[in-house]
């Protein structure tokens, strides 16, 4: 009888690999969203301070 | 901050669809490799991530040269944005390669020329971001970034060619393999189609992400500008 090579079960490694690939991409996208949100808040706050400063000067 | 351009909105949708189709091709269309089994499917996104890493660092080098000639801050913004994306995708490339290597080479890590050169390349660009942080003057920071980005780009062809110049166990995708390469395989037409589609998809992912990252950079510049205006007022 001829020896047959059996395909190894590496399904777990594949899942782990794609988990890392897609997880890292998702984390990067989330970090972009988070940084956008923080910068928008900063900009709004700066605008508020600028306007309240201008009002105090006028009064 | 300007609202998101319509082209970018369309690009977001196209990229998401392409990513879904690429995943379907990888998991459902491409056949299972007989020697390595399912883990071979990591190859499609592993190589595509490496491609995005190299492309991103190339864009950084080119944007650096244009900045040095024109001295426009938008080129520096593009260079930084591209480095950040290049670092993320090179990390994906190294990490997924390590996961593939465990069943293929029976180890998570080995001091192979490709793995070492890729890691040095990654660290060079991490240093790029860290060193930039230490420079306050925007013009000096941009000039430094441009020159550094150009010099660091030398690591990209070295990494790419390392498996062709040195004796290595890393398989060569394009061209002939070293006889000592472990984990090499012949691509069937379906595997090749899934691979080429993954490369195209990741190119779209890169363009989409870099556009968003440049917009983020512009917003950060706007905030800095307002802060300076308030301090000087």
PDB file of C-alpha atoms in Angstrom:
ATOM      1  CA  UNK A   1       0.000   0.000   0.000  1.00  0.00           C
ATOM      2  CA  UNK A   2       1.344   3.442  -0.910  1.00  0.00           C
ATOM      3  CA  UNK A   3       1.921   5.976   1.848  1.00  0.00           C
ATOM      4  CA  UNK A   4      -0.458   8.936   1.634  1.00  0.00           C
ATOM      5  CA  UNK A   5       0.410  12.311   3.124  1.00  0.00           C
ATOM      6  CA  UNK A   6      -2.422  13.588   5.324  1.00  0.00           C
ATOM      7  CA  UNK A   7      -3.195  17.334   5.198  1.00  0.00           C
ATOM      8  CA  UNK A   8      -2.557  18.661   8.715  1.00  0.00           C
ATOM      9  CA  UNK A   9      -5.347  20.388  10.633  1.00  0.00           C
ATOM     10  CA  UNK A  10      -4.111  23.992  10.798  1.00  0.00           C
ATOM     11  CA  UNK A  11      -7.552  25.618  10.921  1.00  0.00           C
ATOM     12  CA  UNK A  12      -6.878  27.132  14.376  1.00  0.00           C
ATOM     13  CA  UNK A  13      -3.717  28.863  13.143  1.00  0.00           C
ATOM     14  CA  UNK A  14      -5.644  30.255  10.162  1.00  0.00           C
ATOM     15  CA  UNK A  15      -8.323  31.658  12.477  1.00  0.00           C
ATOM     16  CA  UNK A  16      -5.649  33.120  14.759  1.00  0.00           C
ATOM     17  CA  UNK A  17      -3.900  34.678  11.740  1.00  0.00           C
ATOM     18  CA  UNK A  18      -7.026  36.321  10.365  1.00  0.00           C
ATOM     19  CA  UNK A  19      -8.031  37.395  13.883  1.00  0.00           C
ATOM     20  CA  UNK A  20      -4.725  39.257  14.224  1.00  0.00           C
ATOM     21  CA  UNK A  21      -4.924  40.726  10.689  1.00  0.00           C
ATOM     22  CA  UNK A  22      -8.527  41.963  10.890  1.00  0.00           C
ATOM     23  CA  UNK A  23      -8.252  42.852  14.594  1.00  0.00           C
ATOM     24  CA  UNK A  24      -5.203  45.077  13.997  1.00  0.00           C
ATOM     25  CA  UNK A  25      -6.916  46.789  11.053  1.00  0.00           C
ATOM     26  CA  UNK A  26     -10.065  47.344  13.154  1.00  0.00           C
ATOM     27  CA  UNK A  27      -7.981  48.755  16.035  1.00  0.00           C
ATOM     28  CA  UNK A  28      -6.279  51.204  13.670  1.00  0.00           C
ATOM     29  CA  UNK A  29      -9.617  52.373  12.268  1.00  0.00           C
ATOM     30  CA  UNK A  30     -10.968  52.777  15.830  1.00  0.00           C
ATOM     31  CA  UNK A  31      -7.878  54.781  16.808  1.00  0.00           C
ATOM     32  CA  UNK A  32      -8.478  57.081  13.804  1.00  0.00           C
ATOM     33  CA  UNK A  33     -12.138  57.564  14.813  1.00  0.00           C
ATOM     34  CA  UNK A  34     -11.123  58.244  18.417  1.00  0.00           C
ATOM     35  CA  UNK A  35      -8.458  60.775  17.448  1.00  0.00           C
ATOM     36  CA  UNK A  36     -10.922  62.534  15.096  1.00  0.00           C
ATOM     37  CA  UNK A  37     -13.474  62.749  17.926  1.00  0.00           C
ATOM     38  CA  UNK A  38     -10.948  64.141  20.411  1.00  0.00           C
ATOM     39  CA  UNK A  39      -9.632  66.741  17.972  1.00  0.00           C
ATOM     40  CA  UNK A  40     -13.164  67.883  17.084  1.00  0.00           C
ATOM     41  CA  UNK A  41     -13.925  68.294  20.802  1.00  0.00           C
ATOM     42  CA  UNK A  42     -10.701  70.288  21.240  1.00  0.00           C
ATOM     43  CA  UNK A  43     -11.615  72.514  18.304  1.00  0.00           C
ATOM     44  CA  UNK A  44     -15.114  73.124  19.681  1.00  0.00           C
ATOM     45  CA  UNK A  45     -13.713  73.936  23.109  1.00  0.00           C
ATOM     46  CA  UNK A  46     -11.186  76.370  21.629  1.00  0.00           C
ATOM     47  CA  UNK A  47     -13.960  78.080  19.645  1.00  0.00           C
ATOM     48  CA  UNK A  48     -16.064  78.367  22.820  1.00  0.00           C
ATOM     49  CA  UNK A  49     -13.180  79.889  24.794  1.00  0.00           C
ATOM     50  CA  UNK A  50     -12.462  82.286  21.924  1.00  0.00           C
ATOM     51  CA  UNK A  51     -16.096  83.447  21.771  1.00  0.00           C
ATOM     52  CA  UNK A  52     -16.507  83.769  25.539  1.00  0.00           C
ATOM     53  CA  UNK A  53     -13.230  85.748  25.628  1.00  0.00           C
ATOM     54  CA  UNK A  54     -14.518  88.096  22.919  1.00  0.00           C
ATOM     55  CA  UNK A  55     -17.819  88.606  24.824  1.00  0.00           C
ATOM     56  CA  UNK A  56     -15.975  89.489  28.072  1.00  0.00           C
ATOM     57  CA  UNK A  57     -13.804  92.012  26.198  1.00  0.00           C
ATOM     58  CA  UNK A  58     -16.917  93.666  24.672  1.00  0.00           C
ATOM     59  CA  UNK A  59     -18.728  93.934  28.027  1.00  0.00           C
TER      60      UNK A  59
ATOM     61  CA  UNK B   1     -13.104  70.907   9.491  1.00  0.00           C
ATOM     62  CA  UNK B   2     -14.480  70.283   6.029  1.00  0.00           C
ATOM     63  CA  UNK B   3     -17.153  67.554   5.708  1.00  0.00           C
ATOM     64  CA  UNK B   4     -16.061  64.222   4.268  1.00  0.00           C
ATOM     65  CA  UNK B   5     -15.760  64.496   0.449  1.00  0.00           C
ATOM     66  CA  UNK B   6     -18.208  62.432  -1.574  1.00  0.00           C
ATOM     67  CA  UNK B   7     -15.345  60.575  -3.296  1.00  0.00           C
ATOM     68  CA  UNK B   8     -14.018  59.458   0.082  1.00  0.00           C
ATOM     69  CA  UNK B   9     -17.480  58.259   1.129  1.00  0.00           C
ATOM     70  CA  UNK B  10     -17.698  56.200  -2.078  1.00  0.00           C
ATOM     71  CA  UNK B  11     -14.144  54.928  -1.518  1.00  0.00           C
ATOM     72  CA  UNK B  12     -15.121  53.791   2.015  1.00  0.00           C
ATOM     73  CA  UNK B  13     -17.981  51.728   0.580  1.00  0.00           C
ATOM     74  CA  UNK B  14     -15.954  50.308  -2.319  1.00  0.00           C
ATOM     75  CA  UNK B  15     -13.112  49.311   0.044  1.00  0.00           C
ATOM     76  CA  UNK B  16     -15.502  47.604   2.479  1.00  0.00           C
ATOM     77  CA  UNK B  17     -17.120  45.631  -0.366  1.00  0.00           C
ATOM     78  CA  UNK B  18     -13.717  44.695  -1.818  1.00  0.00           C
ATOM     79  CA  UNK B  19     -12.564  43.488   1.615  1.00  0.00           C
ATOM     80  CA  UNK B  20     -15.660  41.309   1.972  1.00  0.00           C
ATOM     81  CA  UNK B  21     -15.205  39.856  -1.532  1.00  0.00           C
ATOM     82  CA  UNK B  22     -11.491  39.231  -0.838  1.00  0.00           C
ATOM     83  CA  UNK B  23     -12.399  37.348   2.363  1.00  0.00           C
ATOM     84  CA  UNK B  24     -14.922  35.241   0.408  1.00  0.00           C
ATOM     85  CA  UNK B  25     -12.293  34.463  -2.238  1.00  0.00           C
ATOM     86  CA  UNK B  26      -9.718  33.527   0.413  1.00  0.00           C
ATOM     87  CA  UNK B  27     -12.047  31.295   2.462  1.00  0.00           C
ATOM     88  CA  UNK B  28     -14.510  29.943  -0.112  1.00  0.00           C
ATOM     89  CA  UNK B  29     -12.978  30.229  -3.598  1.00  0.00           C
ATOM     90  CA  UNK B  30      -9.276  29.418  -3.151  1.00  0.00           C
ATOM     91  CA  UNK B  31      -8.649  25.706  -2.578  1.00  0.00           C
ATOM     92  CA  UNK B  32      -7.094  24.320   0.588  1.00  0.00           C
ATOM     93  CA  UNK B  33      -3.384  23.712   0.144  1.00  0.00           C
ATOM     94  CA  UNK B  34      -2.603  19.999   0.526  1.00  0.00           C
ATOM     95  CA  UNK B  35       0.702  20.153   2.459  1.00  0.00           C
ATOM     96  CA  UNK B  36       0.070  23.028   4.912  1.00  0.00           C
ATOM     97  CA  UNK B  37      -3.716  22.904   5.172  1.00  0.00           C
ATOM     98  CA  UNK B  38      -5.863  25.933   6.026  1.00  0.00           C
ATOM     99  CA  UNK B  39      -3.027  28.032   7.481  1.00  0.00           C
ATOM    100  CA  UNK B  40      -1.772  28.631   3.913  1.00  0.00           C
ATOM    101  CA  UNK B  41      -4.770  30.976   3.504  1.00  0.00           C
ATOM    102  CA  UNK B  42      -2.944  33.454   5.766  1.00  0.00           C
ATOM    103  CA  UNK B  43      -0.559  33.939   2.824  1.00  0.00           C
ATOM    104  CA  UNK B  44      -3.070  36.058   0.824  1.00  0.00           C
ATOM    105  CA  UNK B  45      -3.404  38.844   3.401  1.00  0.00           C
ATOM    106  CA  UNK B  46       0.148  38.357   4.750  1.00  0.00           C
ATOM    107  CA  UNK B  47       1.742  39.250   1.408  1.00  0.00           C
ATOM    108  CA  UNK B  48      -0.841  41.981   0.727  1.00  0.00           C
ATOM    109  CA  UNK B  49      -0.041  43.607   4.095  1.00  0.00           C
ATOM    110  CA  UNK B  50       3.668  43.471   3.210  1.00  0.00           C
ATOM    111  CA  UNK B  51       2.865  45.112  -0.125  1.00  0.00           C
ATOM    112  CA  UNK B  52       0.976  47.936   1.620  1.00  0.00           C
ATOM    113  CA  UNK B  53       3.914  48.399   4.027  1.00  0.00           C
ATOM    114  CA  UNK B  54       6.372  48.811   1.132  1.00  0.00           C
ATOM    115  CA  UNK B  55       3.990  51.033  -0.836  1.00  0.00           C
ATOM    116  CA  UNK B  56       3.368  53.247   2.211  1.00  0.00           C
ATOM    117  CA  UNK B  57       7.098  53.731   2.827  1.00  0.00           C
ATOM    118  CA  UNK B  58       7.640  54.484  -0.870  1.00  0.00           C
ATOM    119  CA  UNK B  59       4.933  57.179  -0.707  1.00  0.00           C
ATOM    120  CA  UNK B  60       6.671  58.608   2.393  1.00  0.00           C
ATOM    121  CA  UNK B  61       9.992  58.822   0.548  1.00  0.00           C
ATOM    122  CA  UNK B  62       8.399  60.442  -2.537  1.00  0.00           C
ATOM    123  CA  UNK B  63       6.338  62.874  -0.412  1.00  0.00           C
ATOM    124  CA  UNK B  64       9.545  63.749   1.480  1.00  0.00           C
ATOM    125  CA  UNK B  65      11.373  64.607  -1.742  1.00  0.00           C
ATOM    126  CA  UNK B  66       8.446  66.760  -2.921  1.00  0.00           C
ATOM    127  CA  UNK B  67       8.373  68.505   0.478  1.00  0.00           C
ATOM    128  CA  UNK B  68      12.104  69.295   0.245  1.00  0.00           C
ATOM    129  CA  UNK B  69      11.540  70.838  -3.202  1.00  0.00           C
ATOM    130  CA  UNK B  70       8.251  72.694  -2.611  1.00  0.00           C
ATOM    131  CA  UNK B  71       8.196  73.198   1.199  1.00  0.00           C
ATOM    132  CA  UNK B  72       4.412  72.699   1.354  1.00  0.00           C
ATOM    133  CA  UNK B  73       3.180  71.182   4.635  1.00  0.00           C
ATOM    134  CA  UNK B  74       0.628  68.932   2.895  1.00  0.00           C
ATOM    135  CA  UNK B  75       3.476  66.716   1.616  1.00  0.00           C
ATOM    136  CA  UNK B  76       4.767  66.313   5.154  1.00  0.00           C
ATOM    137  CA  UNK B  77       1.235  65.415   6.291  1.00  0.00           C
ATOM    138  CA  UNK B  78       1.073  62.745   3.594  1.00  0.00           C
ATOM    139  CA  UNK B  79       4.507  61.395   4.572  1.00  0.00           C
ATOM    140  CA  UNK B  80       3.556  60.991   8.265  1.00  0.00           C
ATOM    141  CA  UNK B  81       0.157  59.517   7.411  1.00  0.00           C
ATOM    142  CA  UNK B  82       1.790  56.988   5.139  1.00  0.00           C
ATOM    143  CA  UNK B  83       4.430  56.005   7.716  1.00  0.00           C
ATOM    144  CA  UNK B  84       1.739  55.326  10.312  1.00  0.00           C
ATOM    145  CA  UNK B  85      -0.167  53.053   7.916  1.00  0.00           C
ATOM    146  CA  UNK B  86       3.065  51.403   6.784  1.00  0.00           C
ATOM    147  CA  UNK B  87       3.936  50.563  10.403  1.00  0.00           C
ATOM    148  CA  UNK B  88       0.480  49.037  11.039  1.00  0.00           C
ATOM    149  CA  UNK B  89       0.599  46.883   7.902  1.00  0.00           C
ATOM    150  CA  UNK B  90       4.216  45.810   8.377  1.00  0.00           C
ATOM    151  CA  UNK B  91       3.227  44.721  11.886  1.00  0.00           C
ATOM    152  CA  UNK B  92       0.333  42.719  10.373  1.00  0.00           C
ATOM    153  CA  UNK B  93       2.794  41.215   7.879  1.00  0.00           C
ATOM    154  CA  UNK B  94       5.292  40.169  10.573  1.00  0.00           C
ATOM    155  CA  UNK B  95       2.644  38.895  13.040  1.00  0.00           C
ATOM    156  CA  UNK B  96       0.694  36.890  10.437  1.00  0.00           C
ATOM    157  CA  UNK B  97       3.980  35.488   9.088  1.00  0.00           C
ATOM    158  CA  UNK B  98       4.891  34.349  12.576  1.00  0.00           C
ATOM    159  CA  UNK B  99       1.514  32.589  12.971  1.00  0.00           C
ATOM    160  CA  UNK B 100       1.982  30.893   9.588  1.00  0.00           C
ATOM    161  CA  UNK B 101       5.542  29.897  10.539  1.00  0.00           C
ATOM    162  CA  UNK B 102       4.470  27.984  13.648  1.00  0.00           C
ATOM    163  CA  UNK B 103       2.938  25.019  11.777  1.00  0.00           C
ATOM    164  CA  UNK B 104       5.073  25.483   8.618  1.00  0.00           C
ATOM    165  CA  UNK B 105       8.528  25.878  10.232  1.00  0.00           C
ATOM    166  CA  UNK B 106       7.649  24.541  13.669  1.00  0.00           C
ATOM    167  CA  UNK B 107       8.639  27.829  15.315  1.00  0.00           C
ATOM    168  CA  UNK B 108       7.051  31.269  15.888  1.00  0.00           C
ATOM    169  CA  UNK B 109      10.300  33.064  15.100  1.00  0.00           C
ATOM    170  CA  UNK B 110      13.668  32.349  13.543  1.00  0.00           C
ATOM    171  CA  UNK B 111      16.580  34.669  12.752  1.00  0.00           C
ATOM    172  CA  UNK B 112      16.000  34.388   9.012  1.00  0.00           C
ATOM    173  CA  UNK B 113      17.229  37.294   6.790  1.00  0.00           C
ATOM    174  CA  UNK B 114      13.662  38.211   5.698  1.00  0.00           C
ATOM    175  CA  UNK B 115      12.266  38.287   9.226  1.00  0.00           C
ATOM    176  CA  UNK B 116      15.234  40.274  10.537  1.00  0.00           C
ATOM    177  CA  UNK B 117      15.238  42.842   7.712  1.00  0.00           C
ATOM    178  CA  UNK B 118      11.444  43.298   7.961  1.00  0.00           C
ATOM    179  CA  UNK B 119      11.710  43.871  11.726  1.00  0.00           C
ATOM    180  CA  UNK B 120      14.580  46.358  11.298  1.00  0.00           C
ATOM    181  CA  UNK B 121      12.499  48.192   8.669  1.00  0.00           C
ATOM    182  CA  UNK B 122       9.535  48.345  11.075  1.00  0.00           C
ATOM    183  CA  UNK B 123      11.711  49.646  13.924  1.00  0.00           C
ATOM    184  CA  UNK B 124      13.314  52.282  11.660  1.00  0.00           C
ATOM    185  CA  UNK B 125       9.882  53.747  10.913  1.00  0.00           C
ATOM    186  CA  UNK B 126       8.743  53.523  14.557  1.00  0.00           C
ATOM    187  CA  UNK B 127      11.883  55.563  15.326  1.00  0.00           C
ATOM    188  CA  UNK B 128      10.817  58.041  12.585  1.00  0.00           C
ATOM    189  CA  UNK B 129       7.591  58.783  14.481  1.00  0.00           C
ATOM    190  CA  UNK B 130       9.312  58.921  17.873  1.00  0.00           C
ATOM    191  CA  UNK B 131      12.108  61.235  16.705  1.00  0.00           C
ATOM    192  CA  UNK B 132       9.640  63.586  15.013  1.00  0.00           C
ATOM    193  CA  UNK B 133       7.819  64.008  18.327  1.00  0.00           C
ATOM    194  CA  UNK B 134      10.984  65.530  19.800  1.00  0.00           C
ATOM    195  CA  UNK B 135      11.165  68.428  17.315  1.00  0.00           C
ATOM    196  CA  UNK B 136       8.947  71.438  18.090  1.00  0.00           C
ATOM    197  CA  UNK B 137       9.631  73.630  15.064  1.00  0.00           C
ATOM    198  CA  UNK B 138       7.210  72.398  12.314  1.00  0.00           C
ATOM    199  CA  UNK B 139       9.554  73.277   9.435  1.00  0.00           C
ATOM    200  CA  UNK B 140      12.574  71.573  11.034  1.00  0.00           C
ATOM    201  CA  UNK B 141      10.385  68.572  11.900  1.00  0.00           C
ATOM    202  CA  UNK B 142       9.184  68.277   8.311  1.00  0.00           C
ATOM    203  CA  UNK B 143      12.717  68.639   6.891  1.00  0.00           C
ATOM    204  CA  UNK B 144      14.002  66.001   9.306  1.00  0.00           C
ATOM    205  CA  UNK B 145      11.094  63.690   8.424  1.00  0.00           C
ATOM    206  CA  UNK B 146      11.721  64.101   4.701  1.00  0.00           C
ATOM    207  CA  UNK B 147      15.426  63.249   4.906  1.00  0.00           C
ATOM    208  CA  UNK B 148      14.858  60.422   7.391  1.00  0.00           C
ATOM    209  CA  UNK B 149      11.991  58.982   5.317  1.00  0.00           C
ATOM    210  CA  UNK B 150      14.233  58.973   2.251  1.00  0.00           C
ATOM    211  CA  UNK B 151      17.149  57.311   4.070  1.00  0.00           C
ATOM    212  CA  UNK B 152      14.921  54.764   5.838  1.00  0.00           C
ATOM    213  CA  UNK B 153      13.426  53.754   2.503  1.00  0.00           C
ATOM    214  CA  UNK B 154      16.692  51.914   1.763  1.00  0.00           C
ATOM    215  CA  UNK B 155      15.410  49.245   4.155  1.00  0.00           C
ATOM    216  CA  UNK B 156      12.432  48.475   1.857  1.00  0.00           C
ATOM    217  CA  UNK B 157      14.340  47.063  -1.177  1.00  0.00           C
ATOM    218  CA  UNK B 158      16.774  45.350   1.219  1.00  0.00           C
ATOM    219  CA  UNK B 159      13.817  43.593   2.897  1.00  0.00           C
ATOM    220  CA  UNK B 160      12.258  42.700  -0.454  1.00  0.00           C
ATOM    221  CA  UNK B 161      15.498  41.359  -1.921  1.00  0.00           C
ATOM    222  CA  UNK B 162      16.755  39.631   1.254  1.00  0.00           C
ATOM    223  CA  UNK B 163      15.137  36.317   0.271  1.00  0.00           C
ATOM    224  CA  UNK B 164      16.818  36.524  -3.115  1.00  0.00           C
ATOM    225  CA  UNK B 165      20.299  37.571  -1.939  1.00  0.00           C
ATOM    226  CA  UNK B 166      20.720  35.440   1.175  1.00  0.00           C
ATOM    227  CA  UNK B 167      20.287  31.791   1.994  1.00  0.00           C
ATOM    228  CA  UNK B 168      16.836  31.663   3.573  1.00  0.00           C
ATOM    229  CA  UNK B 169      14.021  29.329   4.523  1.00  0.00           C
ATOM    230  CA  UNK B 170      11.412  31.967   3.584  1.00  0.00           C
ATOM    231  CA  UNK B 171       9.537  31.037   0.384  1.00  0.00           C
ATOM    232  CA  UNK B 172       9.744  33.352  -2.646  1.00  0.00           C
ATOM    233  CA  UNK B 173       6.327  34.209  -4.099  1.00  0.00           C
ATOM    234  CA  UNK B 174       7.566  35.763  -7.328  1.00  0.00           C
ATOM    235  CA  UNK B 175      10.552  33.941  -8.840  1.00  0.00           C
ATOM    236  CA  UNK B 176      12.330  30.730  -7.978  1.00  0.00           C
ATOM    237  CA  UNK B 177      12.737  29.408  -4.439  1.00  0.00           C
ATOM    238  CA  UNK B 178      15.958  28.708  -2.621  1.00  0.00           C
ATOM    239  CA  UNK B 179      16.257  24.907  -2.256  1.00  0.00           C
ATOM    240  CA  UNK B 180      16.310  25.400   1.536  1.00  0.00           C
ATOM    241  CA  UNK B 181      12.964  27.310   1.500  1.00  0.00           C
ATOM    242  CA  UNK B 182      10.329  25.657   3.671  1.00  0.00           C
ATOM    243  CA  UNK B 183       6.598  26.148   3.151  1.00  0.00           C
ATOM    244  CA  UNK B 184       6.779  26.956  -0.569  1.00  0.00           C
ATOM    245  CA  UNK B 185       3.830  25.903  -2.716  1.00  0.00           C
ATOM    246  CA  UNK B 186       2.677  26.074  -6.322  1.00  0.00           C
ATOM    247  CA  UNK B 187      -0.241  28.440  -6.809  1.00  0.00           C
ATOM    248  CA  UNK B 188      -3.262  27.066  -8.657  1.00  0.00           C
ATOM    249  CA  UNK B 189      -5.145  29.524 -10.934  1.00  0.00           C
ATOM    250  CA  UNK B 190      -7.798  30.036  -8.189  1.00  0.00           C
ATOM    251  CA  UNK B 191      -5.096  30.737  -5.595  1.00  0.00           C
ATOM    252  CA  UNK B 192      -3.464  33.237  -7.957  1.00  0.00           C
ATOM    253  CA  UNK B 193      -6.814  34.999  -8.554  1.00  0.00           C
ATOM    254  CA  UNK B 194      -7.494  35.246  -4.802  1.00  0.00           C
ATOM    255  CA  UNK B 195      -3.946  36.525  -4.262  1.00  0.00           C
ATOM    256  CA  UNK B 196      -4.132  39.211  -6.963  1.00  0.00           C
ATOM    257  CA  UNK B 197      -7.566  40.311  -5.741  1.00  0.00           C
ATOM    258  CA  UNK B 198      -6.209  40.593  -2.171  1.00  0.00           C
ATOM    259  CA  UNK B 199      -3.352  42.775  -3.441  1.00  0.00           C
ATOM    260  CA  UNK B 200      -5.856  45.054  -5.215  1.00  0.00           C
ATOM    261  CA  UNK B 201      -8.105  45.186  -2.124  1.00  0.00           C
ATOM    262  CA  UNK B 202      -5.237  46.123   0.182  1.00  0.00           C
ATOM    263  CA  UNK B 203      -4.173  48.860  -2.245  1.00  0.00           C
ATOM    264  CA  UNK B 204      -7.701  50.304  -1.900  1.00  0.00           C
ATOM    265  CA  UNK B 205      -7.512  49.902   1.898  1.00  0.00           C
ATOM    266  CA  UNK B 206      -4.231  51.854   1.854  1.00  0.00           C
ATOM    267  CA  UNK B 207      -5.602  54.714  -0.262  1.00  0.00           C
ATOM    268  CA  UNK B 208      -8.726  54.982   1.921  1.00  0.00           C
ATOM    269  CA  UNK B 209      -6.807  54.937   5.195  1.00  0.00           C
ATOM    270  CA  UNK B 210      -4.148  57.392   4.040  1.00  0.00           C
ATOM    271  CA  UNK B 211      -6.849  59.840   2.930  1.00  0.00           C
ATOM    272  CA  UNK B 212      -8.533  59.643   6.360  1.00  0.00           C
ATOM    273  CA  UNK B 213      -5.172  59.965   8.135  1.00  0.00           C
ATOM    274  CA  UNK B 214      -4.257  63.060   6.077  1.00  0.00           C
ATOM    275  CA  UNK B 215      -7.612  64.624   7.030  1.00  0.00           C
ATOM    276  CA  UNK B 216      -6.831  63.840  10.672  1.00  0.00           C
ATOM    277  CA  UNK B 217      -3.450  65.539  10.273  1.00  0.00           C
ATOM    278  CA  UNK B 218      -5.126  68.641   8.808  1.00  0.00           C
ATOM    279  CA  UNK B 219      -7.543  68.753  11.755  1.00  0.00           C
ATOM    280  CA  UNK B 220      -4.637  68.470  14.207  1.00  0.00           C
ATOM    281  CA  UNK B 221      -2.917  71.362  12.397  1.00  0.00           C
ATOM    282  CA  UNK B 222      -6.112  73.424  12.682  1.00  0.00           C
ATOM    283  CA  UNK B 223      -6.284  72.790  16.454  1.00  0.00           C
ATOM    284  CA  UNK B 224      -2.615  73.732  16.873  1.00  0.00           C
ATOM    285  CA  UNK B 225      -3.178  76.909  14.845  1.00  0.00           C
ATOM    286  CA  UNK B 226      -6.133  77.941  17.054  1.00  0.00           C
ATOM    287  CA  UNK B 227      -4.092  77.289  20.195  1.00  0.00           C
ATOM    288  CA  UNK B 228      -1.266  79.480  18.877  1.00  0.00           C
ATOM    289  CA  UNK B 229      -3.742  82.244  17.939  1.00  0.00           C
ATOM    290  CA  UNK B 230      -5.148  82.198  21.492  1.00  0.00           C
ATOM    291  CA  UNK B 231      -1.702  82.266  23.066  1.00  0.00           C
ATOM    292  CA  UNK B 232      -0.563  85.213  20.950  1.00  0.00           C
ATOM    293  CA  UNK B 233      -3.865  87.148  21.328  1.00  0.00           C
TER     294      UNK B 233
END
